[in-house]
CSV table of C-alpha atoms in Angstrom, one decimal:
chain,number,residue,atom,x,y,z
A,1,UNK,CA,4.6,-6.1,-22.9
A,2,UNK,CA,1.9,-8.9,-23.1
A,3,UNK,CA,-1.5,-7.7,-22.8
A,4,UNK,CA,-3.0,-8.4,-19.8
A,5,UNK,CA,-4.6,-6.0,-16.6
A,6,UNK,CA,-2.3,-4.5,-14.7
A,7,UNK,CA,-2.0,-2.8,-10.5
A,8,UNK,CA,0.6,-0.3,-9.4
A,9,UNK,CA,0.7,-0.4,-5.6
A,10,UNK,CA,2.8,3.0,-4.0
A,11,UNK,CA,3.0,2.7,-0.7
A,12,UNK,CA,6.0,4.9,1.7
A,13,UNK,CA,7.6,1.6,3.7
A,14,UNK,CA,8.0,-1.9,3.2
A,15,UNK,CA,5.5,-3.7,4.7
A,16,UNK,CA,2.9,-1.1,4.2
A,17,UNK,CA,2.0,-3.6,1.5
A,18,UNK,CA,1.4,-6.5,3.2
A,19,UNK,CA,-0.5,-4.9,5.6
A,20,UNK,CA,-3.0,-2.6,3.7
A,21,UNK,CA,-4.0,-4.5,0.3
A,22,UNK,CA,-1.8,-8.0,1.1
A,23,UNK,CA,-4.8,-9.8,0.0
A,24,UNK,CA,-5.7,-7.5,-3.1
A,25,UNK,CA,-2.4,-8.2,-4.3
A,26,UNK,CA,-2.4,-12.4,-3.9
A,27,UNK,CA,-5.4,-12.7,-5.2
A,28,UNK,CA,-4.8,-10.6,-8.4
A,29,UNK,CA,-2.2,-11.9,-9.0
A,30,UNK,CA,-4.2,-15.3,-9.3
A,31,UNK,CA,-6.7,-13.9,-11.9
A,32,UNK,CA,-3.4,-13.5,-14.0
A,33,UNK,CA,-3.3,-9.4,-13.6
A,34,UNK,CA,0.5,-8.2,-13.5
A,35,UNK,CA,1.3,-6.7,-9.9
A,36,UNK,CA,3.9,-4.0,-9.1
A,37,UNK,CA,4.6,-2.6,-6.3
A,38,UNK,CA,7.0,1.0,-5.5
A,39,UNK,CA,8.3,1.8,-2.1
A,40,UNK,CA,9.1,5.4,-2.2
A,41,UNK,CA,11.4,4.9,1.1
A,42,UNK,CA,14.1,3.0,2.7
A,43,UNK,CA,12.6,2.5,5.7
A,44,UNK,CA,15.7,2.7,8.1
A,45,UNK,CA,14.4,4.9,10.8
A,46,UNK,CA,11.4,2.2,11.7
A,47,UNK,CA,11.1,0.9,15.4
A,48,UNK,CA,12.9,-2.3,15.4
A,49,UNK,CA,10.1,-4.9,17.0
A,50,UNK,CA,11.9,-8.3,16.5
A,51,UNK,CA,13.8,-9.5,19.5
A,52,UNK,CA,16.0,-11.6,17.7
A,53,UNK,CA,17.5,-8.3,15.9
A,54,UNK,CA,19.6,-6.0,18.6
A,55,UNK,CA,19.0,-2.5,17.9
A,56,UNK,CA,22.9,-1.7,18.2
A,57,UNK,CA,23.7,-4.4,15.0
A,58,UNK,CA,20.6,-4.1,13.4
A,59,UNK,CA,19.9,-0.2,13.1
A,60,UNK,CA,23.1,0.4,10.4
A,61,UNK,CA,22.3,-2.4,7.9
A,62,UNK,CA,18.0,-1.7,8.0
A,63,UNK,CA,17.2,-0.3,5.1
A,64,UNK,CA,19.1,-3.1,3.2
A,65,UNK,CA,17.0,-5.6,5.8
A,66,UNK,CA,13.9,-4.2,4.8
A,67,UNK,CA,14.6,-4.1,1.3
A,68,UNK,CA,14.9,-8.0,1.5
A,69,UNK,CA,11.8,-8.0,3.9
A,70,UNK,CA,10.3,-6.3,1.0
A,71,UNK,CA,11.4,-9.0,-1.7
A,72,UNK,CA,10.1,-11.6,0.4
A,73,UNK,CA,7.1,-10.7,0.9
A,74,UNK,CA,6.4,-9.6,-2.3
A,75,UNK,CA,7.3,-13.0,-3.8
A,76,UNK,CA,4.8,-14.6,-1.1
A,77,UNK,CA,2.2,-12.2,-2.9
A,78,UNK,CA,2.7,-12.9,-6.2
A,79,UNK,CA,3.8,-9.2,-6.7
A,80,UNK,CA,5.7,-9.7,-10.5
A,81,UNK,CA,8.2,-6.1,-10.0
A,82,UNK,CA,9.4,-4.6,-7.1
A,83,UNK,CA,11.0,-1.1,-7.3
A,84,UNK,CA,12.3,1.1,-4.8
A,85,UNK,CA,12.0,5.5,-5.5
A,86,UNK,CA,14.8,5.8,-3.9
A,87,UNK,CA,14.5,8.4,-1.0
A,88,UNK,CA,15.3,8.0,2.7
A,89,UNK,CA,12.9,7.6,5.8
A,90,UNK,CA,11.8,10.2,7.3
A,91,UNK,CA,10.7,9.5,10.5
A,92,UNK,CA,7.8,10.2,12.5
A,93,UNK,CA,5.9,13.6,11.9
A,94,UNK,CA,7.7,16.3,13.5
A,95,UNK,CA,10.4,14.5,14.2
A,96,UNK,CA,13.8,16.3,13.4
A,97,UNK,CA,14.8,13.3,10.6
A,98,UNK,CA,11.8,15.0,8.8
A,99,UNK,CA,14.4,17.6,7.6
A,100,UNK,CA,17.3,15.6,6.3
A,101,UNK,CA,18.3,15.9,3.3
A,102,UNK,CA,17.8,12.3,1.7
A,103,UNK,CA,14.3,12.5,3.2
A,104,UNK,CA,11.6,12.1,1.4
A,105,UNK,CA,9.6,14.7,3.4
A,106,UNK,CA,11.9,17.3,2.0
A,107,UNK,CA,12.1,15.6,-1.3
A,108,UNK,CA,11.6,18.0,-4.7
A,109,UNK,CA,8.2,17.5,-6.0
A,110,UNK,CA,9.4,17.9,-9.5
A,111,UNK,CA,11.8,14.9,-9.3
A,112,UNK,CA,10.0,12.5,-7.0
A,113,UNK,CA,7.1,13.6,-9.7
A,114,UNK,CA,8.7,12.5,-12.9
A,115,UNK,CA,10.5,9.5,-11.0
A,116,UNK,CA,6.7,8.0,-10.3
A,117,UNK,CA,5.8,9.1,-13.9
A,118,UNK,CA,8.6,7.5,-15.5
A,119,UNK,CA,7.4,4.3,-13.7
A,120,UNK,CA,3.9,4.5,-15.0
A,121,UNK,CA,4.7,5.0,-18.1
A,122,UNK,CA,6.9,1.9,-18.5
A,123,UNK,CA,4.5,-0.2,-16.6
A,124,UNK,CA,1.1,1.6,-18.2
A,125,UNK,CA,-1.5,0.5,-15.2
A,126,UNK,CA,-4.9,0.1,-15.8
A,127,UNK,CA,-5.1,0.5,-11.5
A,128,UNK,CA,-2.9,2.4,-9.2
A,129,UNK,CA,-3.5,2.1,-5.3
A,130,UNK,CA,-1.8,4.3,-2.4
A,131,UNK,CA,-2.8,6.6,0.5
A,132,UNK,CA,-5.3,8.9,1.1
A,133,UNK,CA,-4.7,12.7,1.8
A,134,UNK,CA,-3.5,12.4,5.3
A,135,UNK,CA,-1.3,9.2,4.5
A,136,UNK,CA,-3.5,6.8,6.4
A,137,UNK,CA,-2.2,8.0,9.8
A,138,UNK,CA,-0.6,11.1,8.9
A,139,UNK,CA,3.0,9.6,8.7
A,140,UNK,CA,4.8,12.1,6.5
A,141,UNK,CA,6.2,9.6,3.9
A,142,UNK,CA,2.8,8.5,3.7
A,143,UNK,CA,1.4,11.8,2.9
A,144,UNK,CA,4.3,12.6,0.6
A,145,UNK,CA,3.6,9.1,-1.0
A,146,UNK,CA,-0.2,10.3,-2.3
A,147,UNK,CA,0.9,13.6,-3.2
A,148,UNK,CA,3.3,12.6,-5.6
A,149,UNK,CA,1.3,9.3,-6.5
A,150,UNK,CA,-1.4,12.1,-7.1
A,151,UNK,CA,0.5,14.5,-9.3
A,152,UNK,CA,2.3,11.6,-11.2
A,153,UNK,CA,-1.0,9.7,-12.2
A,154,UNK,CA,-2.2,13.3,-13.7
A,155,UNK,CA,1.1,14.2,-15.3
A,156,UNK,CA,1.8,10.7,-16.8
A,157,UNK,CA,-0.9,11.6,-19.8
A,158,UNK,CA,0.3,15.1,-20.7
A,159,UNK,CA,2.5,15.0,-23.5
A,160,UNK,CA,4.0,18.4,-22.4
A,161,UNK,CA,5.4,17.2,-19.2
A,162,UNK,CA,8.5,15.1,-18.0
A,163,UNK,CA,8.9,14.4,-22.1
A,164,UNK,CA,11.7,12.4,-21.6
A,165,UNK,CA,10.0,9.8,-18.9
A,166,UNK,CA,8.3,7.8,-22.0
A,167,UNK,CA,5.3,7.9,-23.8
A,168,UNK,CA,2.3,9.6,-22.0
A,169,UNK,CA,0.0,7.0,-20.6
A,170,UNK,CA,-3.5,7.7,-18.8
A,171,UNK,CA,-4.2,5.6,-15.9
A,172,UNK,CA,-8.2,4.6,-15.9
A,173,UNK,CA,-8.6,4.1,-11.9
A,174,UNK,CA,-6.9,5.3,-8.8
A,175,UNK,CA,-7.8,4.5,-5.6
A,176,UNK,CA,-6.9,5.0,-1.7
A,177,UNK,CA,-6.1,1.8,0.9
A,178,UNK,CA,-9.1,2.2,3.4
A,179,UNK,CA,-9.4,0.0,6.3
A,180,UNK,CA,-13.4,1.0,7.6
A,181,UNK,CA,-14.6,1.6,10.9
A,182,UNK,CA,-16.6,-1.4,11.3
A,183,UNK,CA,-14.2,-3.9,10.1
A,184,UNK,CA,-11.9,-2.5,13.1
A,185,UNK,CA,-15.3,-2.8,15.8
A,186,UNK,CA,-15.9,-6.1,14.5
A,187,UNK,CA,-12.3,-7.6,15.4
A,188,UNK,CA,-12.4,-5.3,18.7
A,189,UNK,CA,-15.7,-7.3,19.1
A,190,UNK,CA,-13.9,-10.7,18.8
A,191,UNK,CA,-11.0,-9.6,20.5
A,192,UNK,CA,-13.0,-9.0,23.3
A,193,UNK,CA,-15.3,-11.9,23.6
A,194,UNK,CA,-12.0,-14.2,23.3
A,195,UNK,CA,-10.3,-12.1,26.3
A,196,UNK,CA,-7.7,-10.8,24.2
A,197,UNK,CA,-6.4,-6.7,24.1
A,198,UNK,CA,-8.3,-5.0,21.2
A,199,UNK,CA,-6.8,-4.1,18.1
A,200,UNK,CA,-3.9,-1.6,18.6
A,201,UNK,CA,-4.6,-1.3,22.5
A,202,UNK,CA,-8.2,1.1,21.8
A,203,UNK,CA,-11.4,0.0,22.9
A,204,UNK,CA,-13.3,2.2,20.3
A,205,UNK,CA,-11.8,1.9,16.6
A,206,UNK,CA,-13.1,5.4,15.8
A,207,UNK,CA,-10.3,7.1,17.9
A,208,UNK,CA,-7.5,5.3,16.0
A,209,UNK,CA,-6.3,7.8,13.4
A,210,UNK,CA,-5.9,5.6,10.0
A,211,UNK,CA,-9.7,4.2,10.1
A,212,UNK,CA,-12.4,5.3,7.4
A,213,UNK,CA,-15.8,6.1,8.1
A,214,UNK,CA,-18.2,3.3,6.5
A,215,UNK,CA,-19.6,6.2,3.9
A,216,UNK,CA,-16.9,6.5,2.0
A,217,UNK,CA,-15.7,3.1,1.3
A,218,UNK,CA,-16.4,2.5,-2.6
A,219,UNK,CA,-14.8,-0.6,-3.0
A,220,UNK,CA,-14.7,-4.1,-0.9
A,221,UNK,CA,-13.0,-7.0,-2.3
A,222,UNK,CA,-13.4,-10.5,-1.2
A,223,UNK,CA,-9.7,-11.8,-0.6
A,224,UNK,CA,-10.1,-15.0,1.4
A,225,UNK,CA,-8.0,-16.9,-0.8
A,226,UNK,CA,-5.5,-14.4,0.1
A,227,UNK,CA,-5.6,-14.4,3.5
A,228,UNK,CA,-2.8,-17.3,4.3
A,229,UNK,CA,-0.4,-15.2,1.7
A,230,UNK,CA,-1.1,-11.7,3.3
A,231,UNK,CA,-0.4,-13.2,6.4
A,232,UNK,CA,2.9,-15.0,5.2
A,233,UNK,CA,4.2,-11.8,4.2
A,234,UNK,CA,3.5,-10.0,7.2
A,235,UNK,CA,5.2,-12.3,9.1
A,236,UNK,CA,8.4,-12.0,6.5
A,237,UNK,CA,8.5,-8.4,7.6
A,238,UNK,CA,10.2,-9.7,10.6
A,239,UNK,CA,12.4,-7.1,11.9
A,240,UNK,CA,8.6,-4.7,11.9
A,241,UNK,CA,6.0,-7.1,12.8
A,242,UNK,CA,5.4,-9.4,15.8
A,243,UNK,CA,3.0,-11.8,16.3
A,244,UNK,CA,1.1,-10.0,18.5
A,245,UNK,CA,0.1,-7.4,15.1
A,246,UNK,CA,-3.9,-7.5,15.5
A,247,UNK,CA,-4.2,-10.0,11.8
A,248,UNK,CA,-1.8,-12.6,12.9
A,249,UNK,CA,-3.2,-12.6,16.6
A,250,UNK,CA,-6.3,-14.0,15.2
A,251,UNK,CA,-6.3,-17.6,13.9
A,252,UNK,CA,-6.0,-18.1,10.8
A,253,UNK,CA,-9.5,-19.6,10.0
A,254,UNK,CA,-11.2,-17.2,11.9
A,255,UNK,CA,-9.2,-14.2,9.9
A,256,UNK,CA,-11.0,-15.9,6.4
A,257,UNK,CA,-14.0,-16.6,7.9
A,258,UNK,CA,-14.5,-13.3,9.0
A,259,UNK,CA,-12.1,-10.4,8.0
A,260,UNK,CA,-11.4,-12.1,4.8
A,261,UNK,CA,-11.8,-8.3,3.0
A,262,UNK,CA,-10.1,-5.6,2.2
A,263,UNK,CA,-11.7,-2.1,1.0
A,264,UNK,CA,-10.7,1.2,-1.0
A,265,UNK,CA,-11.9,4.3,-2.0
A,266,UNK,CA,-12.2,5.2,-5.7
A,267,UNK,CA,-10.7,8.4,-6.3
A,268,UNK,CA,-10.5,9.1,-10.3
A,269,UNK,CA,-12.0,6.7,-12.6
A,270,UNK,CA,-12.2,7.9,-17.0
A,271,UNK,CA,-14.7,5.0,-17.5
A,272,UNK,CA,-17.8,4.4,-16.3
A,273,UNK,CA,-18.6,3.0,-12.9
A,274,UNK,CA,-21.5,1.4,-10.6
A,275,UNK,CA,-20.8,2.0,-7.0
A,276,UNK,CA,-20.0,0.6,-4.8
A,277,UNK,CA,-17.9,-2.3,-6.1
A,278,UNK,CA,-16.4,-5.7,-5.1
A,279,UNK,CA,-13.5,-5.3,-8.3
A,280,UNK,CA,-11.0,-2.7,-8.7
A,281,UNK,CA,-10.7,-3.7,-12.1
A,282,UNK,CA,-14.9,-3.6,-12.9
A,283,UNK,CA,-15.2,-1.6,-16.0
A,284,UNK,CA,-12.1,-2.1,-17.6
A,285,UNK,CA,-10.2,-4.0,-20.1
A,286,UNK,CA,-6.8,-4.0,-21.2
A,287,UNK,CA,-7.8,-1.7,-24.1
A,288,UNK,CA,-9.3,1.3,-21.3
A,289,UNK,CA,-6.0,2.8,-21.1
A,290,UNK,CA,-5.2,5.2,-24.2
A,291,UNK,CA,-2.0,6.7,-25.3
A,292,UNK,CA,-2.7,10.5,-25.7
């Protein structure tokens, strides 16, 4: 593998992507860092928001729809692999899909552990992104997606464990998606003074359940040259997004002008760091990551 930086996304759907660190990902991939991005999930259980795509035709033939959606998008992004984990959707918390057995709710740890670790050490990240503790909005795949991102990025540099997934390999920096309060009041604020509905249909953006205080944002990375992309592969997740979906409401030029970032928490980090940050990658260099 050619020496160069590279970001593990893990994020539970398709689109999930797109939506949380869309911009991250075009503009890395710019600055010449290698992208990759795992979707733990097939995604066929999603609400099916495209009116061109009847639910009764549509619903059996999803998860190889979203897959695609996936592809697409990706390509729009620059992303330069796209895997899948290879477990089902699992629906809505508390939902009774949460206990099939292809879900990835009910999922054994061990595996869907030494699956992820198997992918890090092939790709050897430098950076590894995906949801916080309560998966963002509490959405079980999402939570399920951290804990095994979690688990793998430790277990991936012990020697001892999952020997036969490839050579151990210690990932410098992992962080969570974040989007912060204020970023959400600011585009209620403009939703408001151009007479359209605020952002997901709530007036105050600190009663919407995937928003991070301000506090505990480490990381905020200028992405305006990625805006058009991140867009672009929103709107190729057509069978989940409309264009009423807050980002694509906005124009375009007032999305760069104005909402042109995109923050994270840093979670682990084996070199040293200044907070808070405007570069995932500040502090490293293709040598950071050691074989142990």
């Amino acid at each position: 593998m050619t020496e160069q930086l590279r970001l593990l996304s893990v994020h539970a759907h398709a689109d999930d992507e797109s939506i949380t660190m869309g911009g991250l990902l075009a503009v890395s991939h710019d600055r010449g860092v290698r992208t990759v991005n795992i979707c733990c999930t097939d995604g066929k259980l999603a609400t099916i928001v495209a009116e061109d795509m009847p639910e009764e035709t549509t619903r059996p033939h999803l998860a190889k729809i979203r897959q695609q959606e996936l592809r697409d998008a990706c390509a729009i992004l620059g992303v330069d692999e796209v895997h899948f984990l290879g477990y089902g959707d699992s629906g809505m918390w508390g939902a009774d899909t949460n206990q099939l057995p292809d879900a990835f709710w009910k999922a054994d740890i061990n595996e869907a552990v030494g699956r992820m670790v198997e992918h890090i050490r092939r790709l050897r990240p430098h950076v590894v992104v995906t949801y916080d503790g309560v998966g963002g909005y509490g959405h079980p795949d999402h939570i399920q997606a951290h804990r095994v991102t979690l688990l793998a990025v430790e277990a991936a540099h012990m020697k001892s464990l999952y020997p036969h997934a490839g050579e151990p390999w210690r990932v410098p920096k992992l962080y969570y998606t974040s989007i912060p309060v204020s970023f959400l009041r600011k585009a209620s604020d403009f939703a408001k003074a151009a007479g359209m509905e605020p952002p997901f249909g709530v007036e105050n953006p600190e009663d919407l359940p995937f928003v991070t205080p301000d506090e505990w944002i480490t990381t905020t990375i200028d992405v305006r040259k990625g805006i058009r992309r991140k867009r672009e592969a929103m709107i190729a997740h057509h069978s989940q997004i409309g264009p009423d979906w807050p980002l694509l409401a906005i124009p375009e030029a007032v999305n760069i002008e104005h909402f042109g970032e995109e923050s994270f928490q840093l979670v682990i980090s084996r070199v040293p760091v200044s907070l808070p940050e405007t570069d995932l990658f500040a502090g490293l260099s293709v040598e950071e990551a050691v074989l142990v």
